[in-house]
Short mmCIF file of C-alpha atoms and ligand atoms in Angstrom, two decimals:
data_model
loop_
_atom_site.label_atom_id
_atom_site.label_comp_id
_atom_site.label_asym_id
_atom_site.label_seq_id
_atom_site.Cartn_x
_atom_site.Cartn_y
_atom_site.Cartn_z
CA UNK A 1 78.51 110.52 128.93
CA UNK A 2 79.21 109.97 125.05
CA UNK A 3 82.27 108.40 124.52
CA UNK A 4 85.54 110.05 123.41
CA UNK A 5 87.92 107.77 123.59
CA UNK A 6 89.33 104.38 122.05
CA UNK A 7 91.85 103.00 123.69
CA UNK A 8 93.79 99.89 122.42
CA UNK A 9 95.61 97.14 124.71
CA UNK A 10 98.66 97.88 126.22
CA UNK A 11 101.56 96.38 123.95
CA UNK A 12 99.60 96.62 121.14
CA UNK A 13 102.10 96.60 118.16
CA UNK A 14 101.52 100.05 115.94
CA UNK A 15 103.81 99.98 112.70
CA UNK A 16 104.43 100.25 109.28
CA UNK A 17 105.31 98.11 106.50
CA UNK A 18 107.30 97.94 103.19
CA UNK A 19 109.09 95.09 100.94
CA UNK A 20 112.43 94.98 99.91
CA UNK A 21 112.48 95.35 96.46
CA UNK A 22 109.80 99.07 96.95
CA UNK A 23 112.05 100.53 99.13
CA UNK A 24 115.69 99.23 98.84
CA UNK A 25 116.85 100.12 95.81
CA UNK A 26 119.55 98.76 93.27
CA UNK A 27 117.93 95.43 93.18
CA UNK A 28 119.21 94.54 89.95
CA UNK A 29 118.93 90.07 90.17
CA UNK A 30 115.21 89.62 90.52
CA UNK A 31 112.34 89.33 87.70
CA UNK A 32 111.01 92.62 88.65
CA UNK A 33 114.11 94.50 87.52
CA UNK A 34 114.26 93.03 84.13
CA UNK A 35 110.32 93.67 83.92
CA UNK A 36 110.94 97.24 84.91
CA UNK A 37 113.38 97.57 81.69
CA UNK A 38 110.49 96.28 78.93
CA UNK A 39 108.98 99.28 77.61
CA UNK A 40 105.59 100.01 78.43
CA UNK A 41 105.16 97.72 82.03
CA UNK A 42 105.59 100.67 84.27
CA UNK A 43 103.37 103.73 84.52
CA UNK A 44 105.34 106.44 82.75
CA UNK A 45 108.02 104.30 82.52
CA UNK A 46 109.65 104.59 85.97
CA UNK A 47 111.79 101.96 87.64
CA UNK A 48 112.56 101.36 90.94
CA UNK A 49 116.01 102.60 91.13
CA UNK A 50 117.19 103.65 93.84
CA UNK A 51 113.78 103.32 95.78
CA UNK A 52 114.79 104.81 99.09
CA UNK A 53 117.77 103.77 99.61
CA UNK A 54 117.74 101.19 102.54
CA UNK A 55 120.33 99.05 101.22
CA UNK A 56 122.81 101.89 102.26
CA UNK A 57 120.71 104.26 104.66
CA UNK A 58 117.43 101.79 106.51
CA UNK A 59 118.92 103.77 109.43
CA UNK A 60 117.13 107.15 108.68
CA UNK A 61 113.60 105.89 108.19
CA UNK A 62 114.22 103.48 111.49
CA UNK A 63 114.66 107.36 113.07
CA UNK A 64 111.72 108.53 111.67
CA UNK A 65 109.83 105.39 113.05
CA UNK A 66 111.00 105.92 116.28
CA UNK A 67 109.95 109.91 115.96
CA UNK A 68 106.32 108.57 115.07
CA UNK A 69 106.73 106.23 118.39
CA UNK A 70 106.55 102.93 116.27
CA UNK A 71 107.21 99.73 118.43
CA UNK A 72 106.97 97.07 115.47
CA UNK A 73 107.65 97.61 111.58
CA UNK A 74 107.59 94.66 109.11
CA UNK A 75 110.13 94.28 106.12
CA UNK A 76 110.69 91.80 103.94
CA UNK A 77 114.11 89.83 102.89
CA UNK A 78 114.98 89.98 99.16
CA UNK A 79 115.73 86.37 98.32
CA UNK A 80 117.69 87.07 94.84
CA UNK A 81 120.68 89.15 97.46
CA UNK A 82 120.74 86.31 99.66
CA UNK A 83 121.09 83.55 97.13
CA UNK A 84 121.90 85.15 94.27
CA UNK A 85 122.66 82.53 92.18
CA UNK A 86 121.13 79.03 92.89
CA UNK A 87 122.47 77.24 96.38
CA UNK A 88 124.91 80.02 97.05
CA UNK A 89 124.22 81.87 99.11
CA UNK A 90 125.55 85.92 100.17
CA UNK A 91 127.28 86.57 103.78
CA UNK A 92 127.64 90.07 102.72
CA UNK A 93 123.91 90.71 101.96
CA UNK A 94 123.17 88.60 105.27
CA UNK A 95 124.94 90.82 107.38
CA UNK A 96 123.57 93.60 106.05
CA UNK A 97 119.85 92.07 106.96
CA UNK A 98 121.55 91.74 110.33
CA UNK A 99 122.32 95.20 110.78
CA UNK A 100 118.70 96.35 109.84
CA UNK A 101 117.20 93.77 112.56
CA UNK A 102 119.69 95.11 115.11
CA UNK A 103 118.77 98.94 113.83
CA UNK A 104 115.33 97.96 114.43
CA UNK A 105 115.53 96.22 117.95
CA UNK A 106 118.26 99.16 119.34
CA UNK A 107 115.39 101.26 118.70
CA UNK A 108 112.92 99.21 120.65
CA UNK A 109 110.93 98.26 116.91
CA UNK A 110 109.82 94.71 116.83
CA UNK A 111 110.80 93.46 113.27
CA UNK A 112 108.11 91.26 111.15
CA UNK A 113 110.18 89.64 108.44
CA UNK A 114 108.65 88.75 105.41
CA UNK A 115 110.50 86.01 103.58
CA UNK A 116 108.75 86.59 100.02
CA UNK A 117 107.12 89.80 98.74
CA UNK A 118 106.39 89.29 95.01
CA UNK A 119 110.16 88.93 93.74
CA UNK A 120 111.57 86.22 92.60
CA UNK A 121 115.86 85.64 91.94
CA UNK A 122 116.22 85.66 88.24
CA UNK A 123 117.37 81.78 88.63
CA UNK A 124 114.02 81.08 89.71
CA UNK A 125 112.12 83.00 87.21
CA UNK A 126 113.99 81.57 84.22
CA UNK A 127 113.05 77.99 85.59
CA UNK A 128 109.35 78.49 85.63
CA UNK A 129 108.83 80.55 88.96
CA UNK A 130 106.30 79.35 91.39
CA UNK A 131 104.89 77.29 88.40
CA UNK A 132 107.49 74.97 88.88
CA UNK A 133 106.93 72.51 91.68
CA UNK A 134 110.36 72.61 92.61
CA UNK A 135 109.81 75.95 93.79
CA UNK A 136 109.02 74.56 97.28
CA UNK A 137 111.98 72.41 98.14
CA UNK A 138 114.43 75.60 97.06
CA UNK A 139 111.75 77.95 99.59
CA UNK A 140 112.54 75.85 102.33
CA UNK A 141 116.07 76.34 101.84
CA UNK A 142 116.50 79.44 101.62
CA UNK A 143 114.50 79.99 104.77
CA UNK A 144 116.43 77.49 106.24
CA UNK A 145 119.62 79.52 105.84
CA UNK A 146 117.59 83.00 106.87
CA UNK A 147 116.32 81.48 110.53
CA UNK A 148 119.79 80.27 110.84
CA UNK A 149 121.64 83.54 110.52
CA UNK A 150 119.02 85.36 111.59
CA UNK A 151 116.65 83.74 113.72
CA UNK A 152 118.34 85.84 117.11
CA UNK A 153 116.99 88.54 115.74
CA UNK A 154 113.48 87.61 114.73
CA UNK A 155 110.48 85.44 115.68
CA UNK A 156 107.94 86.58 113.96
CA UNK A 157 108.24 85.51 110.49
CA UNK A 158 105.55 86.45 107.48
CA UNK A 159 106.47 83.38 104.58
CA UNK A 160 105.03 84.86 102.20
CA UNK A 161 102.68 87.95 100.99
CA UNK A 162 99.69 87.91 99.20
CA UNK A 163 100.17 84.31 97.15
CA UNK A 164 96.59 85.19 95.99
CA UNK A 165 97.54 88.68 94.24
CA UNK A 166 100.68 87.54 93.28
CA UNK A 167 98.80 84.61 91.31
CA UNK A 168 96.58 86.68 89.57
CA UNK A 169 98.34 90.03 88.98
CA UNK A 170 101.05 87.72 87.40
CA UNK A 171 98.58 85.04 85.23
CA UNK A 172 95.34 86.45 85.15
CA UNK A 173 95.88 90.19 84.81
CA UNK A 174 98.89 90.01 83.32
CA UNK A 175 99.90 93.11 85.40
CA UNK A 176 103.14 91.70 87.24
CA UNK A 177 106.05 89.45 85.20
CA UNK A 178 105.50 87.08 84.05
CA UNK A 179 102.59 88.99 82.78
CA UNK A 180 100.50 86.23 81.59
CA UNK A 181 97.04 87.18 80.82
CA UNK A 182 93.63 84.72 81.81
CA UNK A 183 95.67 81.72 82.76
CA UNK A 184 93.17 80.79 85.25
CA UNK A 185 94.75 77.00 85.30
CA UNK A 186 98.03 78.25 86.09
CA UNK A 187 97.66 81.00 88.02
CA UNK A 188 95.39 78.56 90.63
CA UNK A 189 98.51 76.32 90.10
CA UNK A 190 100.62 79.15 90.80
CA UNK A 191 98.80 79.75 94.74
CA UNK A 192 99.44 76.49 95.28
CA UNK A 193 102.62 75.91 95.29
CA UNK A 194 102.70 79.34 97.26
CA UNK A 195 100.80 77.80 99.46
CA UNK A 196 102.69 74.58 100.29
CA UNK A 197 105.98 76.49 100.36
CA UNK A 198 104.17 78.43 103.31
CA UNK A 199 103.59 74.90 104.43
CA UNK A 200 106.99 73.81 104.30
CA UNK A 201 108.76 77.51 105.74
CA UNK A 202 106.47 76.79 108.45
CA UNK A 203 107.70 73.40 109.59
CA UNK A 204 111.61 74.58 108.69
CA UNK A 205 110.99 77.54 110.93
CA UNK A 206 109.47 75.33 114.09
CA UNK A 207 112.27 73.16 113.44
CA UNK A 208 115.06 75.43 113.95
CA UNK A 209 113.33 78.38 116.32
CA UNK A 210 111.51 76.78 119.10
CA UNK A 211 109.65 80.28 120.06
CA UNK A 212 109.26 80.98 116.45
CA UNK A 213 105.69 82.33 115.30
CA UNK A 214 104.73 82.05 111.96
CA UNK A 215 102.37 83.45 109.94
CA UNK A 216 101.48 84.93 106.10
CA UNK A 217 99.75 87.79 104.75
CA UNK A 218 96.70 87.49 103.28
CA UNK A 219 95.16 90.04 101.61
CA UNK A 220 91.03 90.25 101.54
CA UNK A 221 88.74 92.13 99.50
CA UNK A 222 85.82 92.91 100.01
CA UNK A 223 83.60 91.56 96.86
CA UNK A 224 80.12 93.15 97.11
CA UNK A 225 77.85 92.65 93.77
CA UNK A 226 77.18 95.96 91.74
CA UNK A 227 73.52 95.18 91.32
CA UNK A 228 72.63 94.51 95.28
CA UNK A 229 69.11 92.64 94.30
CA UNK A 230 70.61 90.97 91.48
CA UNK A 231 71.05 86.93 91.52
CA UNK A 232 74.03 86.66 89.04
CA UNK A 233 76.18 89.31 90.61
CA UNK A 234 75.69 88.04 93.79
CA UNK A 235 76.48 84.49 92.54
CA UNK A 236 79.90 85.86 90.91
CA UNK A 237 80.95 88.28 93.80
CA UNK A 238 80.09 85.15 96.61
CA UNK A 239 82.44 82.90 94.02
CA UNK A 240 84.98 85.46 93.98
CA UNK A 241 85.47 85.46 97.70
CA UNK A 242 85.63 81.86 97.70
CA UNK A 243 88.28 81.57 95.29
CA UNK A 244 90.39 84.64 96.18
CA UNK A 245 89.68 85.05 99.86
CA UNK A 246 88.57 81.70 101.33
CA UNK A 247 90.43 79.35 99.53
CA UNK A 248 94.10 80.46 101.18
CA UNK A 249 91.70 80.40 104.46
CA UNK A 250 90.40 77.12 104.19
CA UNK A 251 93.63 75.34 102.92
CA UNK A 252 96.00 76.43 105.63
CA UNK A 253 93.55 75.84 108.74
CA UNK A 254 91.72 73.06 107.57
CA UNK A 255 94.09 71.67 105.05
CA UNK A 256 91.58 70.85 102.22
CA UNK A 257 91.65 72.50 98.86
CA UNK A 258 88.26 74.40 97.91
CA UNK A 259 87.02 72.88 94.61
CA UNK A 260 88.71 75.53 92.42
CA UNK A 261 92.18 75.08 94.12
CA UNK A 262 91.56 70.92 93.39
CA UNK A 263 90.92 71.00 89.65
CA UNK A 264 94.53 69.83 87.81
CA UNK A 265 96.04 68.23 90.93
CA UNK A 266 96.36 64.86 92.52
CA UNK A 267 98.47 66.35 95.10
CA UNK A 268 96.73 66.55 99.24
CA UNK A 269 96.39 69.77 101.03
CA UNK A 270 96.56 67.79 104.31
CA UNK A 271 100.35 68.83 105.15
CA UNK A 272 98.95 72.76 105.26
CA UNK A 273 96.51 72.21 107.80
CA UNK A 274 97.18 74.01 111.15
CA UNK A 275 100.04 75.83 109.43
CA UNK A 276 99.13 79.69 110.82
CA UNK A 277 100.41 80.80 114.08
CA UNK A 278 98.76 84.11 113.12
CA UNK A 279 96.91 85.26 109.95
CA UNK A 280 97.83 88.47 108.55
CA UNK A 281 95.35 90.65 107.08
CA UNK A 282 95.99 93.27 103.92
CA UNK A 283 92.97 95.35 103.56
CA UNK A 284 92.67 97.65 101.25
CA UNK A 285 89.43 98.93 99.63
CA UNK A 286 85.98 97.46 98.24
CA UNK A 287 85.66 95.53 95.07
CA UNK A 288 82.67 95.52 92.81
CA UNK A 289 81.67 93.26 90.35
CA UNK A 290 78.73 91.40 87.66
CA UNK A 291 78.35 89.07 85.94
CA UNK A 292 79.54 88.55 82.72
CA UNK A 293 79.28 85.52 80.73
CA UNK A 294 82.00 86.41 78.63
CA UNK A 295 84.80 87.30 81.35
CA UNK A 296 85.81 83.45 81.80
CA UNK A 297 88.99 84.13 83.04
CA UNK A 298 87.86 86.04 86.18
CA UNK A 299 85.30 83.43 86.85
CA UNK A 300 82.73 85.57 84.94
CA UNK A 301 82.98 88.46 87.13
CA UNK A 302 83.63 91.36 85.74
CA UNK A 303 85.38 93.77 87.69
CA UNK A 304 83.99 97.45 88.06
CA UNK A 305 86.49 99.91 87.88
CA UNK A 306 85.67 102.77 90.46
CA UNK A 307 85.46 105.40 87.81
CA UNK A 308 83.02 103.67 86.88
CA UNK A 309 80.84 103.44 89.99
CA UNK A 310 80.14 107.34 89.59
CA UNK A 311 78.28 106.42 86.73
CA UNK A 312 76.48 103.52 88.00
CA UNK A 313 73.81 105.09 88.88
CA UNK A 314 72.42 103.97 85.68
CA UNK A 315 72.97 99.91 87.39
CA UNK A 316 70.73 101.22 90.57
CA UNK A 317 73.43 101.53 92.81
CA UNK A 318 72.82 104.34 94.91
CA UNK A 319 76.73 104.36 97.34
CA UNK A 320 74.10 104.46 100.46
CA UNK A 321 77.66 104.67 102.62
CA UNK A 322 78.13 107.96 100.83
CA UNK A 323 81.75 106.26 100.94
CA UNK A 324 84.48 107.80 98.70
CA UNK A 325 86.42 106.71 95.74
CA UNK A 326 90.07 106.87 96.15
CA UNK A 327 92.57 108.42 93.82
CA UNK A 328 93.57 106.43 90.74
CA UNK A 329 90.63 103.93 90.11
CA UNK A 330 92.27 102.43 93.63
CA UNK A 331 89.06 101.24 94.79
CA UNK A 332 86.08 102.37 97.34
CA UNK A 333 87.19 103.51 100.53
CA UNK A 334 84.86 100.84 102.75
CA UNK A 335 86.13 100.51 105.92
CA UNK A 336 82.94 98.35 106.82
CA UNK A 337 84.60 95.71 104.95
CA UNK A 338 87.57 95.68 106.96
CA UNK A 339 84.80 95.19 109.86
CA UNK A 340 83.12 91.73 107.89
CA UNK A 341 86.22 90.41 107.03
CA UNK A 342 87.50 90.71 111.04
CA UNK A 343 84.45 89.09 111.78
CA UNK A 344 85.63 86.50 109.83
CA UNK A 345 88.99 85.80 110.76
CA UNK A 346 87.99 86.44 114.53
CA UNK A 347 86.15 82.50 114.31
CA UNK A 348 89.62 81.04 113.20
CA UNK A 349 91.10 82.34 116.88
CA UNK A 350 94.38 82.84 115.61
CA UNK A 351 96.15 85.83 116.66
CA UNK A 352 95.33 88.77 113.74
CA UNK A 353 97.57 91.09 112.49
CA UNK A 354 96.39 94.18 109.96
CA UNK A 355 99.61 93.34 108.17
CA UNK A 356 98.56 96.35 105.69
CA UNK A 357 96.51 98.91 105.11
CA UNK A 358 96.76 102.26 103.56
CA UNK A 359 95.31 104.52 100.54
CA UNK A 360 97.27 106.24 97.52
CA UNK A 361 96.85 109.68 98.53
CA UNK A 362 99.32 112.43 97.19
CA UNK A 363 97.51 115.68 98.73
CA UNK A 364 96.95 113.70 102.05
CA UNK A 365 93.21 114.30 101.81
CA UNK A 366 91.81 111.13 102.39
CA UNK A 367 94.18 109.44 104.46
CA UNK A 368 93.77 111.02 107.71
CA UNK A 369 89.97 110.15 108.00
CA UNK A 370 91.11 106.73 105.93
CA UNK A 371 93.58 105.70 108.98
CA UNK A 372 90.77 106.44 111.34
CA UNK A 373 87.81 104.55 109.87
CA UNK A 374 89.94 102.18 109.16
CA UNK A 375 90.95 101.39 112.85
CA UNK A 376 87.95 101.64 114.29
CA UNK A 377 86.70 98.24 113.38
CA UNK A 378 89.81 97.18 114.89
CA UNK A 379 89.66 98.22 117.97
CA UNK A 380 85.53 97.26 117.37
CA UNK A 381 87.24 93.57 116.76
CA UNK A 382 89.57 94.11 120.14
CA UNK A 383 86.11 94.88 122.08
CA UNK A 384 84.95 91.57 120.84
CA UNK A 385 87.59 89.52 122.11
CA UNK A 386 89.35 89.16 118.69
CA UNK A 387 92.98 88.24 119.02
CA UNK A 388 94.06 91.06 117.14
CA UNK A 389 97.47 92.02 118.20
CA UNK A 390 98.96 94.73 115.82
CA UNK A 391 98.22 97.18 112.80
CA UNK A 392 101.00 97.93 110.05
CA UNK A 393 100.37 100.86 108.05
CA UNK A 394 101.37 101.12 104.47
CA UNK A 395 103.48 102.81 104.07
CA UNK A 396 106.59 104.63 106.35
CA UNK A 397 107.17 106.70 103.04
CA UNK A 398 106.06 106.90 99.42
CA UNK A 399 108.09 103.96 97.44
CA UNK A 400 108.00 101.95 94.20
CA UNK A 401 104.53 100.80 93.65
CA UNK A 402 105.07 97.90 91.38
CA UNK A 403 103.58 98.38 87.87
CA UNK A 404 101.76 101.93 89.15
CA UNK A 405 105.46 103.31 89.83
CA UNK A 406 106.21 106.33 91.79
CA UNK A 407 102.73 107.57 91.14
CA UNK A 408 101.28 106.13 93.84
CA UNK A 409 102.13 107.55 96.61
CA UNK A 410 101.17 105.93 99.99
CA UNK A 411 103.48 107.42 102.81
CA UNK A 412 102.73 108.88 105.80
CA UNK A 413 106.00 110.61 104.65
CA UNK A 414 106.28 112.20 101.41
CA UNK A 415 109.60 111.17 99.63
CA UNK A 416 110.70 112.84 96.61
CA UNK A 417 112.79 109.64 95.19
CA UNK A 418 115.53 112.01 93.13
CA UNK A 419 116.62 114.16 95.92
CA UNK A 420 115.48 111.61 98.75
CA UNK A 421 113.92 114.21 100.86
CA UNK A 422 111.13 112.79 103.03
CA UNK A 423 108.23 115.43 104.66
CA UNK A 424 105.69 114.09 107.01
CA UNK A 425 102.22 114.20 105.64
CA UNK A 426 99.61 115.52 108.31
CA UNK A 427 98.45 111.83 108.22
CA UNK A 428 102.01 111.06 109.79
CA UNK A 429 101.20 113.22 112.86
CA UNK A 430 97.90 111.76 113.15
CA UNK A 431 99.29 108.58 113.55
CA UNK A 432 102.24 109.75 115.49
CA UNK A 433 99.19 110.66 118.36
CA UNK A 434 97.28 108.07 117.62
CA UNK A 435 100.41 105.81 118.69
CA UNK A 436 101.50 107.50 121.57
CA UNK A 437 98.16 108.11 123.03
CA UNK A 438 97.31 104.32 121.96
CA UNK A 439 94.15 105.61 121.26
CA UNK A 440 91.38 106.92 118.54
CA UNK A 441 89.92 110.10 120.31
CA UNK A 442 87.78 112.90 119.44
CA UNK A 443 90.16 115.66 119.35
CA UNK A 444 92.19 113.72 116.64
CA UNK A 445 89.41 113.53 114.64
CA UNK A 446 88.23 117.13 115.45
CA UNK A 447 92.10 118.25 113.93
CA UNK A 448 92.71 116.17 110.88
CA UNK A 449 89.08 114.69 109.82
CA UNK A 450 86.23 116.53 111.18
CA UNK A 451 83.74 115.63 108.34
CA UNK A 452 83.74 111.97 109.85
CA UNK A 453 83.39 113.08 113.91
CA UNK A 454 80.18 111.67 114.03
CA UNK A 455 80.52 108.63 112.46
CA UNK A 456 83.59 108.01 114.72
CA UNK A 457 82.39 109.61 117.87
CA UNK A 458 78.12 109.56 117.81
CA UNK A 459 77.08 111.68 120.84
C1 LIG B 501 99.85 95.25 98.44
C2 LIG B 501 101.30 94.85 98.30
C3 LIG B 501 102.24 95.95 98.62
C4 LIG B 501 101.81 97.30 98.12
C5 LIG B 501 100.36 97.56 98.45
C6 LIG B 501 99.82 98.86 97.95
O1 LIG B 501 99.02 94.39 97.72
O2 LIG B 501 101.57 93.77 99.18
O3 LIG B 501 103.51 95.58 98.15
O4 LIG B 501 102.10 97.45 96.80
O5 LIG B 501 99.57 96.52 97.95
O6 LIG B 501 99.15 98.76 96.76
#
């Protein structure tokens, strides 16, 4: 009898996920809202604005969550409201984080919180931002005041997001304030601080919550070299995914810096190991890359745009996947890197969580066979005894994508940001079933991506 249906564990945690400063709106005390007023940082210009509006109405997208049969969603904290200026810190802005956690439990949605998500208080960005060492010690307060006031509400606690992207978006690419551009030195100084801040949330948080879990999200790509028989771009792409996905890896469960995270610092890595309750994964798409002697600050990888990979047939690379390119230069759609990475993580055994995944996809075209190609593997990793306990799609609705803007638009619900009007994408109902049949089946893929049935469903 072929198989038909996927099912996933009972309890298995289905969600979504957004940060504060994409989705709250009016965040007007962080670095991000000053770098949204330079001209020429944001994609046509936009600004965050009012994003969706959670800061007065969370309420109506916790209803929608609940009409999509959500039982966990994971948010993040915006540390310039809670402590706006430097050791004061905001009742008002802490009650109002209370009142989303309670929204979220009444409705039976287990909250993730994420205590950093790319924005820093404008305090902290005008004394050097996670370049400064002293970075750390003000972290651990500030979470120290969170678990306190909040820590009835929440035990599963996200430090920080993607210290890796954050590090090179803001000092390498020069993408994200402070937009420094191939400050390799920095930006590895940059991820480590991030890291030992994780390091030091992690012991506040055992200290005060005795139940309290505590992870970070990490995101992974998938490095593969553009020229598959070629020496050099295999070196580069195998460095790559040393320094940007191992690295964090290595540090936090082994507490030893690789060699590129030791070069400028005396300081030990032997306080982070051990410091992962869970590991969060962000998986997104495939990256490829060569080498290039002359691209020194990306470790001589140079990074192929996906536009680019239609043409590269002329480099001998022939897609044998057949796998797609994804709007706006976003990446290749791979979701057999999502199943290599798993592998991966499943030999730390840690609990997993897919702490995000999700494609820019305005027309809703892609994203239906996206979201299931993309859990497949997953439940491939739950077969194997992985400890993978939930999946967090991003996102509930289309918000502010950083230095893309609105363009990118990511929701299972489209959201027109003027008017505020949100319309489910045929995604959404896919994952609506998906949820409350806790399952991948054949008849979902029959409805909303029939072209991949038999990659999903072989008979
Ligand atoms: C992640 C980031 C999110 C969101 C997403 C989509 O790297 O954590 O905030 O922007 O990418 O690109």
């Amino acid at each position: 009898m072929p198989v038909t249906t996927h099912f996933f564990p009972k309890g298995f945690k289905w969600g979504t996920a957004t940060s504060a400063h994409q989705v709250e709106g009016h965040n007007t005390n962080n670095q991000w809202a000053l770098w949204e007023q330079q001209d020429g940082r944001i994609v046509n210009g936009d600004v965050a604005g009012r994003a969706c509006d959670w800061w007065r109405n969370c309420e109506g997208d916790f209803d929608r969550m609940l009409e999509l049969g959500l039982n966990a969603h994971r948010l993040s904290l915006e540390w310039s409201r809670i402590e706006p200026t430097q050791g004061q810190f905001d009742s008002a802005a802490l009650d109002r984080y209370r009142a989303m956690l309670l929204g979220l439990r009444h409705r039976g949605i287990e909250p993730m919180v994420t205590l950093h998500h790319f924005t820093n208080p404008i305090w902290l960005a005008e004394q050097g931002g996670w370049e400064n060492e002293a970075v750390i010690a003000w972290f651990a307060r500030y979470v120290r005041v969170v678990v306190d006031t909040l820590g009835d509400l929440c035990d599963l606690w996200c430090t920080i997001n993607e210290p890796n992207v954050y590090a090179v978006l803001a000092y390498v690419a020069g993408a994200h304030p402070p937009g420094i551009q191939g400050a390799m030195p920095r930006s590895l100084a940059v991820l480590r601080h991030m890291l030992m801040a994780h390091a030091a949330a992690y012991q506040v948080l055992h200290e005060r919550q005795v139940l309290a879990r505590v992870g970070l999200a990490h995101h992974m790509r998938y490095f593969s070299p553009l020229r598959p028989n070629n020496p050099l771009d295999a070196l580069v792409a195998n460095f790559q995914d040393q320094v940007f996905n191992q690295s964090v890896i290595t540090a936090l469960t082994k507490g030893q810096w690789s060699l590129a995270l030791r070069q400028g610092t005396s300081q030990s890595a032997r306080g982070l190991r051990g410091t992962l309750d869970w590991i969060g994964l962000n998986y997104y798409t495939r990256q490829f890359t060569m080498f290039d002697i002359s691209s020194r600050a990306t470790l001589f990888g140079r990074v192929i745009e996906p536009a680019m990979l239609r043409e590269a047939e002329i480099f001998g690379y022939r897609n044998p996947l057949q796998t797609e390119i994804s709007d706006f230069n976003y990446g290749e759609i791979y979701p057999d890197g999502l199943w290599k990475l798993l592998q991966r993580l499943g030999r730390l055994e840690i609990p997993i969580y897919i702490a995000e995944n999700g494609l820019p996809d305005a027309d809703d075209d892609q994203r239906p066979a996206f979201l299931m190609q993309h859990l497949k593997p997953i439940w491939l990793g739950i077969q194997f005894c992985y400890d993978i306990m939930g999946y967090y799609h991003w996102s509930l609705t289309d918000n502010f994508e950083w230095s893309e803007g609105w363009r990118m638009k990511f929701g299972l619900y489209e959201l027109d940001p003027a008017t505020q009007q949100r319309i489910l994408r045929p995604s959404g109902r896919l994952f609506a079933d998906i949820v409350k049949s806790n399952s991948l089946n054949r008849a979902q893929a029959e409805k909303f991506a029939p072209h991949i049935l038999p990659r999903l469903f072989p008979v």
